[in-house]
Short mmCIF file of C-alpha atoms and ligand atoms in Angstrom, two decimals:
data_model
loop_
_atom_site.label_atom_id
_atom_site.label_comp_id
_atom_site.label_asym_id
_atom_site.label_seq_id
_atom_site.Cartn_x
_atom_site.Cartn_y
_atom_site.Cartn_z
CA MET C 1 32.31 70.51 -117.63
CA ARG C 2 31.68 70.00 -113.94
CA VAL C 3 28.29 69.13 -112.46
CA LEU C 4 27.03 69.03 -108.87
CA VAL C 5 24.38 66.37 -108.23
CA ILE C 6 22.27 66.76 -105.07
CA GLU C 7 20.10 63.66 -104.83
CA ASP C 8 19.23 61.47 -101.83
CA GLU C 9 17.81 58.41 -103.59
CA PRO C 10 20.82 56.07 -103.86
CA GLY C 11 19.64 54.41 -107.09
CA VAL C 12 19.05 57.68 -108.93
CA ALA C 13 22.25 59.19 -107.51
CA SER C 14 24.51 56.36 -108.64
CA PHE C 15 22.80 56.23 -112.04
CA LEU C 16 23.43 59.96 -112.47
CA LYS C 17 27.04 59.83 -111.27
CA LYS C 18 27.95 56.88 -113.47
CA GLY C 19 26.17 58.19 -116.54
CA LEU C 20 27.55 61.72 -116.25
CA ARG C 21 31.09 60.43 -115.76
CA GLU C 22 30.72 58.23 -118.82
CA ALA C 23 29.63 61.35 -120.69
CA SER C 24 32.95 63.01 -119.64
CA TYR C 25 31.51 65.30 -116.97
CA ALA C 26 33.33 65.82 -113.69
CA VAL C 27 30.75 65.00 -111.02
CA ASP C 28 30.48 65.86 -107.34
CA LEU C 29 27.65 64.06 -105.60
CA THR C 30 25.96 64.60 -102.26
CA ASP C 31 22.87 62.99 -100.74
CA ASN C 32 21.79 65.83 -98.46
CA GLY C 33 20.79 69.44 -98.74
CA ILE C 34 23.17 70.81 -96.11
CA ASP C 35 26.31 69.63 -97.91
CA GLY C 36 24.69 70.37 -101.25
CA LEU C 37 24.07 74.00 -100.38
CA HIS C 38 27.60 74.37 -99.01
CA MET C 39 29.14 72.89 -102.17
CA ALA C 40 26.91 74.95 -104.46
CA VAL C 41 28.06 78.21 -102.90
CA THR C 42 31.75 77.39 -102.31
CA GLU C 43 32.74 75.39 -105.41
CA THR C 44 32.53 76.26 -109.09
CA TYR C 45 30.10 74.27 -111.22
CA ASP C 46 28.90 74.49 -114.79
CA ALA C 47 25.51 73.06 -113.81
CA ILE C 48 23.63 71.68 -110.80
CA VAL C 49 21.20 68.75 -110.90
CA LEU C 50 18.98 69.28 -107.87
CA ASP C 51 16.45 66.91 -106.38
CA LEU C 52 13.77 69.02 -104.67
CA MET C 53 12.76 66.62 -101.90
CA LEU C 54 15.87 66.27 -99.74
CA PRO C 55 16.55 65.59 -96.08
CA GLY C 56 17.91 68.50 -94.04
CA VAL C 57 17.63 71.46 -96.39
CA ASP C 58 15.20 70.97 -99.29
CA GLY C 59 15.88 71.88 -102.91
CA PHE C 60 13.68 74.99 -102.81
CA THR C 61 15.74 76.43 -99.96
CA ILE C 62 18.97 75.62 -101.83
CA LEU C 63 17.68 77.36 -104.95
CA ARG C 64 16.56 80.42 -103.04
CA ASP C 65 19.87 80.68 -101.19
CA VAL C 66 22.05 80.13 -104.28
CA ARG C 67 20.16 82.72 -106.33
CA SER C 68 20.14 85.22 -103.46
CA ARG C 69 23.96 85.12 -103.59
CA ASP C 70 23.79 85.95 -107.30
CA ILE C 71 25.22 82.56 -108.26
CA ARG C 72 23.85 81.97 -111.75
CA THR C 73 24.94 78.39 -112.28
CA PRO C 74 22.29 76.64 -114.40
CA VAL C 75 20.05 74.39 -112.28
CA ILE C 76 17.94 71.43 -113.44
CA CYS C 77 15.40 70.31 -110.83
CA LEU C 78 14.30 66.72 -110.45
CA THR C 79 10.67 66.46 -109.41
CA ALA C 80 8.18 63.71 -108.78
CA ARG C 81 5.85 62.89 -111.64
CA ASP C 82 2.74 65.09 -111.54
CA ALA C 83 4.30 67.48 -109.03
CA VAL C 84 3.24 70.50 -111.09
CA ASP C 85 3.27 72.87 -108.11
CA ASP C 86 6.86 71.89 -107.29
CA ARG C 87 7.96 72.56 -110.86
CA ILE C 88 6.32 75.98 -110.86
CA LYS C 89 7.83 76.85 -107.49
CA GLY C 90 11.27 75.63 -108.62
CA LEU C 91 11.18 77.64 -111.82
CA ASP C 92 9.97 80.72 -109.94
CA LEU C 93 12.85 80.37 -107.48
CA GLY C 94 15.38 80.41 -110.31
CA ALA C 95 15.65 76.89 -111.68
CA ASP C 96 16.42 76.85 -115.40
CA ASP C 97 14.76 73.57 -116.25
CA TYR C 98 13.24 70.50 -114.67
CA LEU C 99 12.84 66.79 -115.32
CA SER C 100 10.13 64.57 -113.83
CA LYS C 101 11.16 61.22 -112.42
CA PRO C 102 11.56 58.77 -113.96
CA PHE C 103 13.47 60.51 -116.74
CA SER C 104 15.57 59.27 -119.61
CA PHE C 105 19.26 59.85 -119.19
CA SER C 106 19.69 60.96 -122.79
CA GLU C 107 17.09 63.68 -122.17
CA LEU C 108 18.98 64.87 -119.11
CA LEU C 109 22.19 65.05 -121.19
CA ALA C 110 20.43 67.02 -123.94
CA ARG C 111 18.99 69.48 -121.41
CA LEU C 112 22.40 69.88 -119.77
CA ARG C 113 23.98 70.62 -123.15
CA ALA C 114 21.26 73.18 -123.84
CA LEU C 115 21.89 74.91 -120.50
CA LEU C 116 25.67 74.89 -120.99
CA ARG C 117 25.24 76.57 -124.37
CA ARG C 118 23.25 79.43 -122.88
CA GLY C 119 25.98 80.88 -120.69
CA GLN C 120 28.44 81.09 -123.56
CA GLU C 121 28.43 82.34 -127.07
CA LEU C 122 26.03 80.16 -128.94
CA HIS C 123 28.16 77.42 -130.32
CA ALA C 124 27.06 75.47 -133.31
CA ASN C 125 27.79 71.79 -133.05
CA PRO C 126 30.47 70.70 -133.81
CA ILE C 127 32.68 73.40 -132.31
CA THR C 128 35.23 74.19 -135.03
CA VAL C 129 38.65 75.82 -134.76
CA THR C 130 40.43 75.70 -138.14
CA ASP C 131 40.38 71.98 -139.02
CA LEU C 132 39.65 70.81 -135.45
CA GLN C 133 36.09 69.67 -134.90
CA VAL C 134 34.70 68.79 -131.47
CA ASP C 135 31.26 67.20 -131.72
CA VAL C 136 29.75 67.70 -128.25
CA VAL C 137 26.76 65.44 -128.97
CA ALA C 138 28.71 62.47 -130.35
CA ARG C 139 31.73 63.39 -128.16
CA SER C 140 33.98 62.78 -131.12
CA VAL C 141 37.00 64.75 -132.26
CA HIS C 142 38.46 65.17 -135.74
CA ARG C 143 41.25 67.12 -137.34
CA GLY C 144 40.25 67.31 -140.95
CA ASP C 145 39.14 63.81 -141.87
CA ILE C 146 41.23 62.14 -139.19
CA ARG C 147 39.36 60.90 -136.15
CA ILE C 148 41.23 61.40 -132.86
CA ASP C 149 40.53 58.99 -130.00
CA LEU C 150 40.70 60.57 -126.56
CA SER C 151 40.21 59.29 -123.01
CA PRO C 152 37.15 60.72 -121.20
CA THR C 153 39.35 63.20 -119.28
CA GLU C 154 41.26 64.24 -122.39
CA TYR C 155 37.95 64.78 -124.18
CA ALA C 156 36.53 66.82 -121.27
CA LEU C 157 39.66 68.96 -121.26
CA LEU C 158 39.56 69.53 -125.02
CA GLU C 159 35.84 70.34 -124.95
CA TYR C 160 36.42 72.95 -122.25
CA LEU C 161 39.34 74.47 -124.20
CA ALA C 162 37.29 74.46 -127.40
CA ARG C 163 34.21 76.01 -125.77
CA SER C 164 36.52 78.74 -124.49
CA ALA C 165 38.59 79.02 -127.70
CA GLY C 166 40.67 82.19 -127.78
CA GLN C 167 40.41 82.66 -124.01
CA VAL C 168 43.41 81.95 -121.77
CA LEU C 169 42.40 79.45 -119.07
CA SER C 170 44.35 79.21 -115.83
CA ARG C 171 45.20 75.84 -114.31
CA THR C 172 42.71 76.62 -111.53
CA MET C 173 39.92 77.30 -114.02
CA ILE C 174 40.73 74.09 -115.84
CA LEU C 175 40.76 72.10 -112.59
CA GLU C 176 37.44 73.61 -111.54
CA HIS C 177 35.70 72.77 -114.80
CA VAL C 178 37.22 69.43 -115.77
CA TRP C 179 38.03 67.65 -112.50
CA ASP C 180 35.76 66.85 -109.56
CA MET C 181 36.62 67.90 -106.02
CA ASN C 182 38.50 64.66 -105.29
CA HIS C 183 41.57 65.56 -107.33
CA ASP C 184 44.81 66.17 -105.48
CA PRO C 185 45.44 69.93 -105.74
CA MET C 186 49.20 69.42 -105.34
CA THR C 187 49.62 67.36 -108.47
CA ASN C 188 50.35 68.70 -111.93
CA VAL C 189 47.38 66.82 -113.33
CA VAL C 190 46.44 69.65 -115.71
CA ASP C 191 49.90 69.84 -117.28
CA VAL C 192 50.09 66.06 -117.63
CA HIS C 193 46.76 65.92 -119.44
CA ILE C 194 47.53 68.95 -121.61
CA ASN C 195 50.70 67.18 -122.74
CA ARG C 196 48.79 64.01 -123.57
CA LEU C 197 46.17 66.00 -125.41
CA ARG C 198 48.78 67.86 -127.42
CA LYS C 199 50.36 64.61 -128.55
CA LYS C 200 47.05 63.50 -129.96
CA VAL C 201 45.58 66.76 -131.20
CA ASP C 202 48.61 68.78 -132.31
CA ASN C 203 51.51 66.41 -133.05
CA GLY C 204 51.72 65.87 -136.78
CA PHE C 205 49.11 68.54 -137.53
CA ASP C 206 49.38 72.11 -138.65
CA PRO C 207 48.62 74.63 -137.23
CA GLN C 208 49.36 73.95 -133.55
CA LEU C 209 46.23 74.86 -131.57
CA ILE C 210 47.02 74.33 -127.87
CA HIS C 211 49.34 77.05 -126.61
CA THR C 212 51.03 77.56 -123.24
CA ILE C 213 50.85 81.10 -121.96
CA ARG C 214 53.70 81.38 -119.52
CA GLY C 215 52.54 82.31 -116.02
CA ALA C 216 48.89 82.33 -117.10
CA GLY C 217 47.76 78.96 -118.39
CA TYR C 218 46.63 77.51 -121.67
CA VAL C 219 44.62 78.61 -124.66
CA LEU C 220 43.25 76.85 -127.71
CA ARG C 221 43.46 79.12 -130.72
CA HIS C 222 44.84 79.48 -134.19
CA ASP C 223 47.78 81.88 -133.94
CA THR C 224 48.00 83.63 -137.27
CA ILE C 225 51.33 85.30 -136.50
CA1 LIG M 301 14.49 62.98 -102.84
#
């Protein structure tokens, strides 16, 4: 899952970037509203964490502009403590949630998970496909009773496949949801990571769950044929 963070306070910004990356999110970060607005309307994100008080273009203007283009990406606003009017204005402009500074990182993660659930079919946790279980809170993966250890990127890739189980995902979709904007678009990074993931998740297990759809991409599903 890929998140855009628009936050100008360096301490909060680096705390968010580090924490979100550790939680297997792909993160793009900007410290100003002009770049933030541009990224929000030109790139694909699963969620946006938006500070309201920003230099250049403020968070309210970003919200208004993004929603006026019918971009429905979930937005969590960061507001100053006691800034009740800002929260109300943010929510009225189309924010989905807010957090007052200072906030606990685990609360931010829980609110992000809640927002990410909304846009999709409501997934119970763990997400289960036959004997594969992806626990999106603990970020742990099992097949049957066997725990599978994955790198943060492998986990992020598997979580995206599992959230979209049954749906064929193109390499572009996978890149947009699992990698941040700093990846090299000319590399075969998706294929490399799919192969690694298969070795861990499918090799030695039955049924095979990660399938290549020639010319289209990849899908995680239980083929019954
Ligand atoms: Ca600020």
